[in-house]
Amino acid sequence: MKRILLVVFSISILISCTRSENTMLVSGNIQGLKKGWLYLQKTEDSLLINVDSLEIRGDGAFSFQYEMEHPELFYLYLDKADNNDVNDRIPFFGEKGNIWISTSWNQFEKQAKITGSKHHDDFAEYKEMMSNFNKRDLELAQTAFSESDTLKIDSLESLAERNYINRYRYLLNFSLTHPNSYVTPYIALTNGEEANPIYLDSIYSILPDSIASSKYGRALKEMVDRLP
């Protein structure tokens, strides 16, 4: 037991010595996983790339280190060799410091719990509300599909339009109330394509310099400049 503790302590010292203030340490555990490949991924130029990987054998514990300049969206991808890509990728907003991810091998994305990232908390808040809007869209579409009364169909279409408008109102409200979050330019980029250009310019204008000069801040500025 003393030898095991000494090895663990030595590894911890080695990791701490190789980390800088710009290091993101992503650690966690995948319950029930005995074998598989785990990848840390992110997007570059619209392509999903692997930035690190490790093979898991007999133990679901994992750890990745990544040097970063600004918080951004990452993915934890589990290749279980089951020929099924569903529920195998966990999106999370990474930042400097320690991030912990716990989940299970058979409900990899659904059961994921992520702590240690303030920006991921913002991202999760936004995703939850967007999920509610998406569920409402699906409910209205299913009801309209089984409806034959023209007046009721028109009413359902009006409700769908209102849900669409409320979705963009929420995006704008979230952005204006989270100016210090790196999530704000990201969601404006990925979900604001059909928003009024004035709104997107307003979102960009409230960003502090540190976020405006980040990966997503610069991309948002380019998008705003291209809009009519």
XYZ file of C-alpha atoms in Angstrom:
228
model
C 0.000 0.000 0.000
C 2.825 2.424 0.887
C 4.425 1.735 -2.500
C 1.162 2.485 -4.338
C 0.715 5.740 -2.412
C 4.292 6.712 -3.211
C 3.733 6.113 -6.934
C 0.487 8.137 -6.916
C 2.185 10.949 -5.003
C 5.130 10.952 -7.416
C 2.813 11.131 -10.448
C 0.896 14.016 -8.851
C 4.156 15.912 -8.267
C 5.269 15.269 -11.853
C 1.965 16.537 -13.281
C 1.973 19.647 -11.113
C 5.540 20.457 -12.138
C 4.722 20.267 -15.842
C 1.601 22.469 -15.599
C 1.544 26.184 -16.235
C -1.050 28.821 -15.405
C -2.515 28.250 -18.898
C -3.056 24.520 -18.388
C -6.457 22.887 -18.464
C -6.484 19.570 -16.610
C -9.488 17.422 -17.535
C -9.835 14.407 -15.266
C -12.636 12.040 -14.466
C -14.022 8.561 -14.358
C -16.189 6.503 -16.701
C -18.087 3.963 -14.639
C -18.222 0.472 -16.062
C -15.705 1.092 -18.830
C -13.127 -1.663 -19.104
C -11.709 -1.053 -22.560
C -11.803 1.701 -25.169
C -10.127 4.765 -26.612
C -10.868 8.223 -25.229
C -10.197 11.393 -27.251
C -10.049 15.063 -26.334
C -11.353 17.009 -29.337
C -12.092 20.559 -30.482
C -12.927 22.319 -33.742
C -10.412 24.115 -35.934
C -11.524 25.741 -39.183
C -14.898 23.948 -38.929
C -13.174 20.555 -38.598
C -13.322 18.364 -35.507
C -9.779 17.365 -34.582
C -8.184 15.177 -31.915
C -5.852 17.087 -29.602
C -5.056 14.146 -27.311
C -6.013 10.511 -26.753
C -5.495 7.607 -24.396
C -6.353 3.927 -24.282
C -8.365 2.722 -21.318
C -7.831 -0.819 -20.077
C -9.545 -2.132 -16.966
C -10.092 1.248 -15.289
C -12.340 4.127 -16.310
C -10.140 6.839 -14.796
C -8.633 9.338 -17.245
C -6.713 12.611 -17.355
C -5.816 15.073 -20.135
C -3.698 18.220 -20.069
C -4.042 20.992 -22.617
C -2.361 24.389 -22.882
C -4.882 27.048 -23.844
C -5.160 30.793 -24.288
C -8.911 31.311 -23.910
C -11.887 29.169 -22.844
C -13.487 27.299 -25.731
C -15.696 24.338 -26.535
C -14.143 20.869 -26.301
C -15.487 17.359 -26.709
C -14.732 14.146 -24.888
C -15.235 11.336 -27.378
C -15.390 7.676 -26.404
C -14.709 5.062 -29.073
C -16.227 1.892 -27.656
C -15.815 -0.020 -30.928
C -19.556 -0.756 -30.932
C -20.236 0.734 -34.404
C -22.612 3.224 -32.788
C -21.746 6.937 -32.597
C -24.854 7.832 -30.581
C -24.234 9.036 -27.017
C -20.439 8.842 -27.399
C -19.439 12.520 -27.322
C -19.639 14.967 -24.391
C -19.430 18.691 -25.240
C -17.985 20.901 -22.508
C -16.643 24.432 -22.241
C -13.027 24.140 -21.199
C -10.966 26.709 -19.337
C -7.711 26.921 -17.390
C -7.652 24.937 -14.164
C -9.089 21.614 -13.046
C -12.232 20.206 -14.663
C -13.833 16.973 -13.502
C -16.091 14.825 -15.694
C -17.877 11.748 -14.400
C -20.207 9.536 -16.413
C -20.911 5.918 -17.373
C -19.822 3.973 -20.431
C -23.355 3.115 -21.645
C -24.903 6.559 -20.997
C -21.761 8.499 -21.819
C -23.276 11.838 -22.820
C -26.606 11.620 -21.038
C -25.196 10.954 -17.549
C -22.197 13.285 -17.786
C -21.613 15.558 -14.794
C -19.094 18.365 -15.299
C -17.657 20.553 -12.556
C -14.827 23.055 -12.288
C -15.654 25.283 -15.267
C -17.673 28.458 -14.722
C -18.037 28.886 -18.469
C -19.424 25.367 -18.803
C -22.058 26.256 -16.200
C -23.099 29.148 -18.462
C -23.084 26.814 -21.470
C -25.238 24.234 -19.642
C -27.726 26.946 -18.646
C -28.079 28.040 -22.265
C -28.332 24.485 -23.592
C -31.104 23.614 -21.147
C -33.248 26.519 -22.274
C -32.591 25.758 -25.956
C -33.655 22.181 -25.287
C -36.976 23.486 -23.972
C -37.533 25.509 -27.143
C -36.662 22.468 -29.279
C -39.104 20.272 -27.343
C -41.826 22.857 -27.870
C -41.109 22.894 -31.619
C -41.414 19.106 -31.730
C -44.663 19.106 -29.762
C -46.255 21.667 -32.075
C -45.046 19.851 -35.201
C -46.434 16.517 -33.988
C -49.779 18.082 -33.106
C -50.017 19.852 -36.468
C -49.186 16.639 -38.330
C -52.190 14.853 -36.819
C -54.547 17.828 -37.154
C -56.952 18.290 -40.079
C -58.749 21.453 -38.979
C -57.313 24.376 -40.967
C -57.998 26.933 -38.234
C -56.236 24.813 -35.624
C -53.277 24.293 -37.956
C -53.017 28.068 -38.453
C -53.093 28.515 -34.681
C -50.319 25.951 -34.231
C -48.234 27.706 -36.882
C -48.656 30.977 -34.976
C -47.488 29.270 -31.784
C -44.480 27.857 -33.626
C -43.611 31.338 -34.922
C -43.904 32.735 -31.397
C -41.617 29.993 -30.086
C -39.102 30.871 -32.809
C -39.157 34.548 -31.828
C -38.857 33.709 -28.129
C -35.814 31.559 -28.893
C -33.996 34.559 -30.367
C -35.188 36.829 -27.591
C -33.665 34.441 -25.096
C -30.382 34.311 -27.043
C -30.191 38.119 -26.979
C -31.152 38.327 -23.308
C -28.618 35.650 -22.343
C -25.886 37.462 -24.234
C -26.667 40.857 -22.727
C -26.733 39.403 -19.207
C -23.538 37.347 -19.675
C -21.111 39.831 -21.275
C -18.158 38.396 -19.324
C -18.686 34.822 -20.490
C -16.749 33.316 -23.396
C -19.932 31.365 -24.115
C -21.641 34.551 -25.323
C -19.754 35.009 -28.628
C -19.892 31.240 -29.184
C -23.699 31.028 -29.037
C -24.055 34.186 -31.130
C -21.876 32.522 -33.763
C -23.575 29.133 -33.735
C -27.194 30.132 -33.129
C -27.517 33.699 -34.321
C -27.319 33.258 -38.079
C -30.888 34.448 -38.605
C -30.864 37.120 -35.930
C -31.038 40.784 -36.859
C -27.476 42.013 -37.628
C -28.102 44.938 -35.270
C -28.557 42.484 -32.404
C -25.340 40.625 -33.219
C -23.444 43.907 -33.392
C -24.936 44.854 -30.016
C -23.726 41.555 -28.542
C -20.218 42.085 -29.868
C -20.098 45.672 -28.625
C -20.668 44.681 -24.983
C -17.841 42.126 -24.903
C -14.788 43.128 -22.855
C -11.512 43.302 -24.798
C -10.289 39.965 -23.413
C -13.325 38.152 -24.860
C -13.631 40.243 -28.028
C -10.039 39.253 -28.901
C -10.626 35.540 -28.212
C -11.210 32.837 -30.838
C -14.997 33.206 -30.757
C -14.900 36.974 -30.288
C -12.825 37.470 -33.445
C -15.038 35.081 -35.408
C -18.154 36.956 -34.280
C -16.626 40.248 -35.426
C -15.899 38.736 -38.840
C -19.469 37.480 -39.076
C -20.905 40.885 -38.124
C -18.704 42.612 -40.709
C -19.968 40.270 -43.451
C -23.624 40.912 -42.706
C -25.495 43.516 -44.782
